[in-house]
Short mmCIF file of C-alpha atoms in Angstrom, two decimals:
data_model
loop_
_atom_site.label_atom_id
_atom_site.label_comp_id
_atom_site.label_asym_id
_atom_site.label_seq_id
_atom_site.Cartn_x
_atom_site.Cartn_y
_atom_site.Cartn_z
CA MET A 163 157.73 -286.89 100.28
CA LYS A 164 159.41 -283.87 98.67
CA VAL A 165 157.48 -280.65 98.46
CA LYS A 166 158.66 -277.83 96.17
CA VAL A 167 157.46 -274.31 96.91
CA LEU A 168 157.36 -271.62 94.20
CA SER A 169 158.27 -268.20 95.55
CA ARG A 170 158.28 -264.88 93.68
CA ASN A 171 159.49 -261.46 94.73
CA PRO A 172 156.75 -258.84 94.09
CA ASP A 173 159.49 -256.28 93.31
CA ASP A 174 160.28 -258.18 90.12
CA TYR A 175 156.84 -257.73 88.51
CA VAL A 176 154.77 -255.16 90.50
CA ARG A 177 154.92 -251.49 89.54
CA GLU A 178 155.90 -249.01 92.19
CA THR A 179 153.29 -246.52 90.99
CA GLN A 180 150.48 -246.68 88.45
CA TYR A 181 152.47 -244.38 86.08
CA ASP A 182 155.38 -246.79 85.72
CA ILE A 183 155.90 -249.16 82.82
CA GLN A 184 154.50 -252.67 83.24
CA ARG A 185 157.36 -255.01 84.22
CA VAL A 186 157.50 -257.94 81.82
CA PRO A 187 159.76 -260.91 82.70
CA ARG A 188 162.10 -261.87 79.91
CA ASN A 189 163.99 -265.03 79.17
CA TYR A 190 167.39 -264.28 77.59
CA ASP A 191 167.89 -267.79 76.19
CA PRO A 192 169.14 -267.23 72.57
CA SER A 193 167.20 -270.33 71.36
CA LEU A 194 163.98 -268.52 72.17
CA HIS A 195 165.01 -265.35 70.20
CA PRO A 196 166.14 -266.53 66.75
CA PHE A 197 165.71 -263.15 65.06
CA GLU A 198 167.36 -260.97 67.66
CA VAL A 199 170.25 -259.77 65.47
CA PRO A 200 167.97 -258.74 62.49
CA ARG A 201 165.77 -256.76 64.92
CA GLU A 202 168.83 -255.04 66.44
CA TYR A 203 170.17 -254.21 62.96
CA ALA A 204 166.80 -252.60 62.00
CA ARG A 205 166.89 -250.58 65.25
CA ALA A 206 170.51 -249.51 64.59
CA LEU A 207 169.60 -248.42 61.03
CA ASN A 208 166.61 -246.41 62.30
CA ALA A 209 168.73 -244.84 65.08
CA THR A 210 171.40 -243.82 62.53
CA LYS A 211 168.82 -242.30 60.20
CA LEU A 212 167.15 -240.37 63.09
CA GLU A 213 170.54 -239.11 64.21
CA ARG A 214 171.07 -237.48 60.80
CA VAL A 215 167.53 -236.13 60.80
CA PHE A 216 167.92 -234.39 64.16
CA ALA A 217 171.50 -233.18 63.50
CA LYS A 218 171.04 -229.44 64.09
CA PRO A 219 174.42 -228.26 65.38
CA PHE A 220 174.04 -224.47 65.11
CA LEU A 221 172.68 -222.86 68.34
CA ALA A 222 173.28 -219.11 68.35
CA SER A 223 175.23 -216.22 66.86
CA LEU A 224 176.79 -213.51 69.07
CA ASP A 225 176.87 -210.11 67.30
CA GLY A 226 178.53 -206.95 68.49
CA HIS A 227 182.05 -206.75 67.09
CA ARG A 228 182.79 -204.21 64.34
CA ASP A 229 185.63 -206.12 62.81
CA GLY A 230 186.70 -209.74 62.31
CA VAL A 231 186.99 -211.83 65.50
CA HIS A 232 190.60 -212.79 65.82
CA CYS A 233 190.88 -214.59 69.15
CA LEU A 234 188.72 -216.27 71.81
CA ALA A 235 189.47 -217.16 75.41
CA LYS A 236 187.63 -219.35 77.94
CA HIS A 237 187.26 -218.40 81.59
CA ARG A 238 189.10 -220.78 83.94
CA THR A 239 186.25 -221.25 86.41
CA SER A 240 183.07 -219.94 84.75
CA LEU A 241 181.48 -221.98 81.95
CA SER A 242 179.21 -219.13 80.85
CA THR A 243 181.92 -216.48 80.46
CA LEU A 244 183.73 -215.99 77.12
CA LEU A 245 186.23 -213.31 76.06
CA SER A 246 186.68 -212.30 72.40
CA GLY A 247 189.04 -209.97 70.70
CA SER A 248 188.58 -208.37 67.28
CA CYS A 249 190.91 -206.70 64.81
CA ASP A 250 189.70 -203.22 65.75
CA GLY A 251 191.39 -203.55 69.18
CA GLN A 252 188.24 -204.23 71.13
CA VAL A 253 187.79 -207.02 73.70
CA LYS A 254 184.30 -208.15 74.81
CA VAL A 255 183.26 -210.31 77.77
CA TRP A 256 180.15 -212.39 76.98
CA ASN A 257 177.62 -214.15 79.19
CA LEU A 258 176.71 -217.15 77.06
CA THR A 259 173.63 -218.12 79.07
CA GLU A 260 172.04 -214.74 78.43
CA ARG A 261 173.80 -214.03 75.09
CA PHE A 262 174.68 -210.43 75.92
CA VAL A 263 177.87 -208.46 76.35
CA ARG A 264 178.89 -208.13 80.04
CA GLY A 265 181.79 -205.73 79.31
CA ASN A 266 184.12 -204.33 76.71
CA SER A 267 187.64 -202.93 76.70
CA CYS A 268 190.01 -201.20 74.35
CA SER A 269 193.69 -202.14 73.97
CA PHE A 270 194.84 -198.52 74.77
CA LEU A 271 192.27 -197.29 77.32
CA TRP A 272 190.92 -200.25 79.29
CA ASN A 273 187.46 -199.70 80.72
CA LEU A 274 185.95 -203.03 81.82
CA LEU A 275 182.27 -202.71 82.78
CA LEU A 276 181.02 -205.67 84.84
CA HIS A 277 177.69 -205.42 86.70
CA GLY A 278 177.77 -201.63 86.44
CA LYS A 279 181.25 -201.32 87.93
CA GLU A 280 184.27 -199.89 86.10
CA GLU A 281 187.53 -201.58 86.68
CA GLU A 282 191.06 -200.58 85.61
CA PRO A 283 193.77 -203.04 84.56
CA LEU A 284 195.91 -204.42 87.39
CA ASN A 285 199.08 -203.90 85.48
CA THR A 286 200.31 -202.61 82.08
CA ILE A 287 203.47 -204.03 80.52
CA LEU A 288 205.22 -202.44 77.57
CA GLY A 289 207.37 -204.62 75.33
CA LYS A 290 210.22 -203.69 73.02
CA THR A 291 208.67 -205.46 70.05
CA VAL A 292 205.26 -206.30 68.75
CA PHE A 293 203.45 -209.16 70.55
CA THR A 294 201.87 -211.75 68.22
CA GLY A 295 200.71 -214.30 70.80
CA LEU A 296 200.07 -214.72 74.50
CA ASP A 297 199.26 -217.58 76.84
CA HIS A 298 198.98 -217.80 80.68
CA HIS A 299 200.34 -220.45 83.02
CA GLN A 300 197.77 -222.91 84.32
CA LYS A 301 198.56 -222.40 88.01
CA GLU A 302 201.15 -219.71 88.65
CA GLY A 303 201.17 -215.95 87.97
CA VAL A 304 203.34 -216.39 84.90
CA PHE A 305 202.52 -215.80 81.26
CA ALA A 306 204.35 -216.14 77.93
CA THR A 307 204.40 -213.82 74.91
CA CYS A 308 205.86 -214.25 71.43
CA GLY A 309 207.00 -211.86 68.76
CA GLN A 310 210.60 -211.60 67.65
CA GLN A 311 211.34 -213.93 70.60
CA VAL A 312 209.50 -215.93 73.22
CA ASP A 313 209.42 -214.15 76.63
CA ILE A 314 208.38 -215.52 80.01
CA TRP A 315 206.89 -212.86 82.27
CA ASP A 316 205.99 -212.58 85.92
CA GLU A 317 202.78 -210.66 86.62
CA GLN A 318 204.56 -208.59 89.25
CA ARG A 319 207.55 -207.58 87.08
CA SER A 320 207.84 -205.20 84.11
CA SER A 321 210.66 -207.11 82.38
CA PRO A 322 210.75 -210.73 81.21
CA ILE A 323 212.24 -213.30 83.61
CA ARG A 324 213.45 -215.41 80.68
CA SER A 325 213.75 -215.05 76.91
CA PHE A 326 214.26 -217.69 74.21
CA THR A 327 215.49 -217.28 70.68
CA TRP A 328 216.62 -219.80 68.08
CA GLY A 329 217.52 -218.01 64.84
CA VAL A 330 213.90 -217.28 63.92
CA ASP A 331 212.64 -213.93 62.62
CA SER A 332 209.31 -214.06 64.44
CA PHE A 333 206.89 -216.37 66.27
CA SER A 334 203.13 -216.47 65.66
CA SER A 335 201.84 -218.52 68.55
CA VAL A 336 202.84 -219.83 72.00
CA ARG A 337 200.98 -222.39 74.19
CA PHE A 338 201.61 -223.73 77.70
CA ASN A 339 201.21 -227.44 78.39
CA PRO A 340 198.19 -227.89 80.71
CA VAL A 341 199.62 -231.12 82.27
CA GLU A 342 203.40 -230.57 82.42
CA THR A 343 202.96 -226.92 83.17
CA GLU A 344 206.67 -226.07 82.74
CA LEU A 345 206.62 -227.00 79.07
CA LEU A 346 205.48 -224.74 76.23
CA ALA A 347 205.53 -224.73 72.45
CA SER A 348 205.66 -222.01 69.82
CA CYS A 349 205.33 -221.68 66.00
CA GLY A 350 208.12 -219.94 64.10
CA SER A 351 208.17 -218.16 60.76
CA ASP A 352 210.80 -220.65 59.50
CA ARG A 353 208.14 -223.41 59.37
CA SER A 354 209.22 -224.74 62.72
CA VAL A 355 207.50 -225.82 65.99
CA VAL A 356 209.83 -225.11 68.92
CA LEU A 357 209.53 -226.78 72.41
CA TYR A 358 210.76 -225.08 75.57
CA ASP A 359 211.13 -225.83 79.25
CA MET A 360 210.91 -222.84 81.58
CA ARG A 361 213.46 -224.46 83.92
CA GLU A 362 216.09 -224.45 81.18
CA SER A 363 217.91 -221.51 79.69
CA THR A 364 217.71 -222.74 76.06
CA PRO A 365 214.96 -224.32 73.92
CA LEU A 366 214.67 -228.07 73.99
CA ARG A 367 214.25 -228.97 70.28
CA LYS A 368 212.35 -227.97 67.17
CA VAL A 369 210.85 -229.72 64.21
CA ILE A 370 210.92 -228.06 60.78
CA MET A 371 208.11 -228.88 58.38
CA LYS A 372 207.61 -228.29 54.67
CA MET A 373 205.02 -225.53 55.28
CA ARG A 374 204.40 -223.02 58.05
CA THR A 375 202.51 -223.98 61.20
CA ASN A 376 199.91 -221.45 62.35
CA THR A 377 199.25 -222.65 65.91
CA VAL A 378 199.56 -225.65 68.24
CA CYS A 379 197.42 -227.08 70.99
CA TRP A 380 198.44 -229.53 73.77
CA ASN A 381 196.34 -232.56 74.63
CA PRO A 382 194.90 -231.85 78.11
CA MET A 383 194.95 -235.52 79.12
CA GLU A 384 198.18 -236.80 77.55
CA ALA A 385 201.13 -234.63 78.54
CA TYR A 386 203.46 -235.37 75.61
CA TYR A 387 201.04 -235.01 72.71
CA PHE A 388 200.23 -231.85 70.79
CA THR A 389 198.49 -231.03 67.53
CA SER A 390 199.65 -228.39 65.04
CA ALA A 391 197.56 -226.56 62.43
CA ASN A 392 199.45 -226.20 59.18
CA GLU A 393 199.26 -224.14 55.99
CA ASP A 394 199.21 -227.33 53.88
CA TYR A 395 195.53 -227.97 54.75
CA ASN A 396 196.45 -230.69 57.32
CA LEU A 397 196.80 -231.10 61.06
CA TYR A 398 199.56 -233.13 62.67
CA THR A 399 199.58 -234.79 66.02
CA TYR A 400 203.08 -235.26 67.49
CA ASP A 401 204.60 -237.06 70.39
CA MET A 402 207.22 -234.59 71.72
CA ARG A 403 209.53 -237.50 72.51
CA HIS A 404 209.61 -238.62 68.87
CA LEU A 405 209.44 -235.68 66.54
CA ASP A 406 210.92 -237.36 63.52
CA LYS A 407 207.39 -238.10 62.23
CA PRO A 408 203.89 -237.25 63.41
CA VAL A 409 201.72 -239.82 65.18
CA MET A 410 198.75 -238.99 62.95
CA VAL A 411 198.01 -236.79 59.93
CA HIS A 412 194.50 -235.33 59.90
CA MET A 413 193.28 -234.53 56.43
CA ASP A 414 189.97 -233.10 55.18
CA HIS A 415 190.29 -229.27 54.99
CA VAL A 416 190.73 -227.72 51.56
CA SER A 417 192.54 -224.57 52.74
CA ALA A 418 194.95 -223.45 55.42
CA VAL A 419 194.08 -224.49 59.00
CA LEU A 420 194.17 -221.45 61.28
CA ASP A 421 193.31 -222.67 64.74
CA VAL A 422 192.84 -225.84 66.81
CA ASP A 423 191.57 -226.62 70.27
CA TYR A 424 191.17 -229.87 72.20
CA SER A 425 188.09 -231.11 74.07
CA PRO A 426 188.46 -231.43 77.90
CA THR A 427 188.48 -235.24 77.52
CA GLY A 428 191.46 -235.14 75.11
CA ARG A 429 189.74 -237.59 72.75
CA GLU A 430 188.78 -235.03 70.06
CA PHE A 431 189.75 -231.64 68.81
CA VAL A 432 188.14 -228.95 66.71
CA SER A 433 189.86 -227.00 63.93
CA ALA A 434 189.11 -223.75 62.16
CA SER A 435 190.13 -223.24 58.53
CA PHE A 436 190.33 -220.54 55.84
CA ASP A 437 187.90 -222.66 53.77
CA LYS A 438 184.95 -221.27 55.93
CA THR A 439 184.35 -224.53 57.86
CA ILE A 440 185.13 -226.00 61.22
CA ARG A 441 185.75 -229.69 61.63
CA ILE A 442 185.82 -232.12 64.54
CA PHE A 443 188.47 -234.84 64.48
CA PRO A 444 188.97 -237.86 66.77
CA LYS A 445 192.55 -237.70 68.01
CA ASN A 446 193.47 -241.09 66.48
CA ALA A 447 191.59 -240.78 63.16
CA GLY A 448 192.84 -239.25 59.90
CA HIS A 449 189.48 -237.84 58.86
CA SER A 450 186.88 -235.65 60.55
CA ARG A 451 183.65 -236.95 62.02
CA GLU A 452 181.79 -233.61 61.65
CA VAL A 453 181.97 -230.51 59.48
CA TYR A 454 180.04 -227.29 60.36
CA HIS A 455 179.37 -224.44 57.90
CA THR A 456 176.79 -221.78 57.16
CA LYS A 457 176.06 -219.59 54.17
CA ARG A 458 177.10 -216.39 55.97
CA MET A 459 180.20 -217.68 57.74
CA GLN A 460 183.40 -216.52 56.17
CA HIS A 461 187.03 -217.47 56.95
CA VAL A 462 187.13 -218.97 60.46
CA ILE A 463 190.00 -217.46 62.40
CA CYS A 464 189.62 -218.90 65.88
CA VAL A 465 187.83 -221.78 67.68
CA LYS A 466 187.34 -223.01 71.18
CA TRP A 467 185.86 -226.10 72.85
CA SER A 468 183.82 -225.36 75.98
CA SER A 469 185.05 -226.70 79.29
CA ASP A 470 181.86 -228.83 79.80
CA ASN A 471 182.56 -230.74 76.56
CA LYS A 472 179.17 -229.85 75.04
CA TYR A 473 179.74 -226.82 72.88
CA VAL A 474 182.12 -225.40 70.25
CA LEU A 475 182.63 -221.67 69.70
CA SER A 476 184.03 -220.13 66.49
CA GLY A 477 184.97 -216.64 65.48
CA SER A 478 185.16 -215.58 61.87
CA ASP A 479 185.86 -212.68 59.51
CA GLU A 480 182.27 -211.39 59.27
CA MET A 481 182.34 -210.17 62.94
CA ASN A 482 180.30 -213.03 64.42
CA ILE A 483 180.86 -215.55 67.15
CA ARG A 484 178.92 -218.77 66.66
CA LEU A 485 177.90 -221.36 69.20
CA TRP A 486 177.64 -224.97 68.01
CA LYS A 487 176.87 -228.32 69.63
CA ALA A 488 179.83 -230.65 69.88
CA ASN A 489 177.46 -233.54 69.15
CA ALA A 490 175.24 -232.35 66.34
CA ALA A 491 172.27 -234.67 67.23
CA GLU A 492 172.44 -234.37 70.98
CA LYS A 493 169.27 -233.23 72.70
CA LEU A 494 169.88 -230.34 75.05
CA GLY A 495 168.30 -229.98 78.48
CA VAL A 496 167.45 -232.42 81.19
CA LEU A 497 166.67 -235.97 79.97
CA SER A 498 164.23 -238.24 81.66
CA PRO A 499 165.47 -241.69 82.74
CA ARG A 500 163.68 -243.30 79.78
CA GLU A 501 165.18 -240.91 77.26
CA ARG A 502 168.65 -241.41 78.72
CA GLN A 503 168.26 -245.16 78.58
CA ALA A 504 166.94 -245.08 74.97
CA THR A 505 169.84 -242.78 73.92
CA ASN A 506 172.42 -245.10 75.49
CA TYR A 507 170.82 -248.18 73.91
CA ASN A 508 170.73 -246.61 70.46
CA GLN A 509 174.37 -245.52 70.82
CA LYS A 510 175.48 -249.05 71.65
CA LEU A 511 173.50 -250.41 68.68
CA LYS A 512 175.19 -247.92 66.34
CA GLU A 513 178.61 -248.95 67.66
CA LYS A 514 177.79 -252.62 67.24
CA PHE A 515 176.74 -252.27 63.57
CA GLN A 516 178.93 -249.27 62.61
CA TYR A 517 180.86 -251.30 59.97
CA HIS A 518 177.79 -252.52 58.06
CA PRO A 519 177.87 -250.81 54.64
CA GLN A 520 174.44 -249.14 54.74
CA ILE A 521 174.81 -247.85 58.29
CA ARG A 522 178.32 -246.70 57.61
CA ARG A 523 177.22 -244.82 54.47
CA ILE A 524 174.41 -243.02 56.28
CA ALA A 525 176.54 -242.12 59.31
CA ARG A 526 179.42 -240.73 57.19
CA HIS A 527 177.39 -238.64 54.77
CA ARG A 528 177.71 -234.88 55.25
CA HIS A 529 176.41 -232.09 53.04
CA LEU A 530 179.12 -229.76 51.82
CA PRO A 531 179.00 -226.42 49.93
CA LYS A 532 179.57 -226.82 46.22
CA ASN A 533 182.90 -225.08 46.09
CA ILE A 534 184.34 -227.13 49.03
CA TYR A 535 183.07 -230.36 47.47
CA HIS A 536 184.76 -229.66 44.17
CA GLN A 537 188.02 -228.50 45.84
CA ALA A 538 188.15 -231.71 47.90
CA LYS A 539 187.50 -233.79 44.76
CA GLU A 540 190.31 -231.92 42.88
CA LEU A 541 192.70 -232.49 45.80
CA ARG A 542 191.93 -236.23 45.71
CA VAL A 543 192.66 -236.35 42.02
CA MET A 544 195.93 -234.49 42.49
CA LYS A 545 196.96 -236.83 45.33
CA ALA A 546 196.11 -239.94 43.28
CA ALA A 547 198.17 -238.55 40.38
CA ARG A 548 201.18 -238.02 42.61
CA HIS A 549 200.93 -241.54 44.00
CA ARG A 550 200.56 -242.97 40.51
CA LYS A 551 203.65 -241.00 39.31
CA GLU A 552 205.70 -242.19 42.30
CA SER A 553 204.59 -245.76 41.71
CA ASN A 554 205.57 -245.55 38.01
CA VAL A 555 208.95 -244.07 38.76
CA ARG A 556 209.61 -246.77 41.35
CA LYS A 557 208.52 -249.46 38.98
CA HIS A 558 210.86 -248.36 36.16
CA SER A 559 213.85 -247.60 38.39
CA LYS A 560 216.58 -249.84 39.72
CA PRO A 561 215.35 -251.73 42.76
CA GLY A 562 216.14 -249.79 45.98
CA THR A 563 216.95 -246.49 44.35
CA VAL A 564 213.50 -244.96 44.89
CA PRO A 565 212.42 -245.85 48.45
CA LEU A 566 208.80 -246.01 49.53
CA VAL A 567 208.16 -243.02 51.84
CA ALA A 568 205.18 -243.23 54.21
CA GLU A 569 202.71 -240.37 54.30
CA LYS A 570 203.65 -239.44 57.82
CA GLU A 571 207.29 -238.99 56.86
CA LYS A 572 206.66 -236.75 53.81
CA HIS A 573 205.88 -233.60 55.77
CA VAL A 574 208.85 -233.27 58.20
CA VAL A 575 212.09 -231.76 56.91
CA THR A 576 214.35 -232.18 59.93
CA VAL A 577 214.44 -232.18 63.75
CA VAL A 578 217.00 -229.86 65.42
CA LYS A 579 218.09 -230.58 68.98
#
């Protein structure tokens, strides 16, 4: 005789405490759940709608400057410390958690007040020409400046240890590579982006574009990729090993792009534009996923992505620094396990049904100011007219005389080695 014994583990159905959720056994056999996909679609649709309802990106405004905020800098080790410089020659050190000024300094007489203690600068270096950009090495006591030429300085010396020139009147920006720390890039007044290696005595190569580049930013996770902000309303991501054409052209701004900064993960970057908006782009997408703007915010000059990947900071012409959420609908603070589980589940549902027309329409919709909306519409009409003209010229010309030029190849003039 065969005897079968049923055994159950109490941990599978008994609550640990009376405040826990009742544990209900579930059979995942698809034949028992014929309407599972319609239910998940309804949940994904609701999650997408709620995400747009709770999208409140603006967090705080930091007032105190008396002129337009021209540059921002993050602290290397402190997440709550921010440095800002304005056009009146004043530098402020901010404590973001308390939203107050921890110190201020002047470009000629430096008095830094931190915790009631005055400190003088460690060193003062005088240059022969005007400095238009500065960046510090990630690990060593070395920094780079740009003006009429690009100079590499040692903190302990009063003269540059190396200087680079390449027939350019002036440079507007210089940036060190955070991964390959011996590499750096600069933007020239001749519409060029120049690459350097500190171990070499001459520049490596430069790419000349149709319009001037305002600044560049290296990808912190991929050593050979950088993104440039251009006067033609676009951003261009390049692979420094293949400069003949950009890897991706990022389009959505309706005026010159003035600054760009990558997220710590290297998957996204934020851009600041003269059109009074900031936009967040995925690194491999041609269009932005978010656009931030306010009624008071004027031309955005500088932008930074916080080191914890949660916030974006912007400085603009009307003397304000604004703090935004990198994910507009993200709930701040500590999440309970149930909230975290629900958030992850909704995110997976939105990813699963992201290409369905209704969900895609709701997720992509963004409100824009009237002037930006009409400018973007006008740019689309102009671009369509150019494409139509090129198509007509090609159609009525001898085959092969008018080649088809890809969008990525239209913006690069030449590469000089």
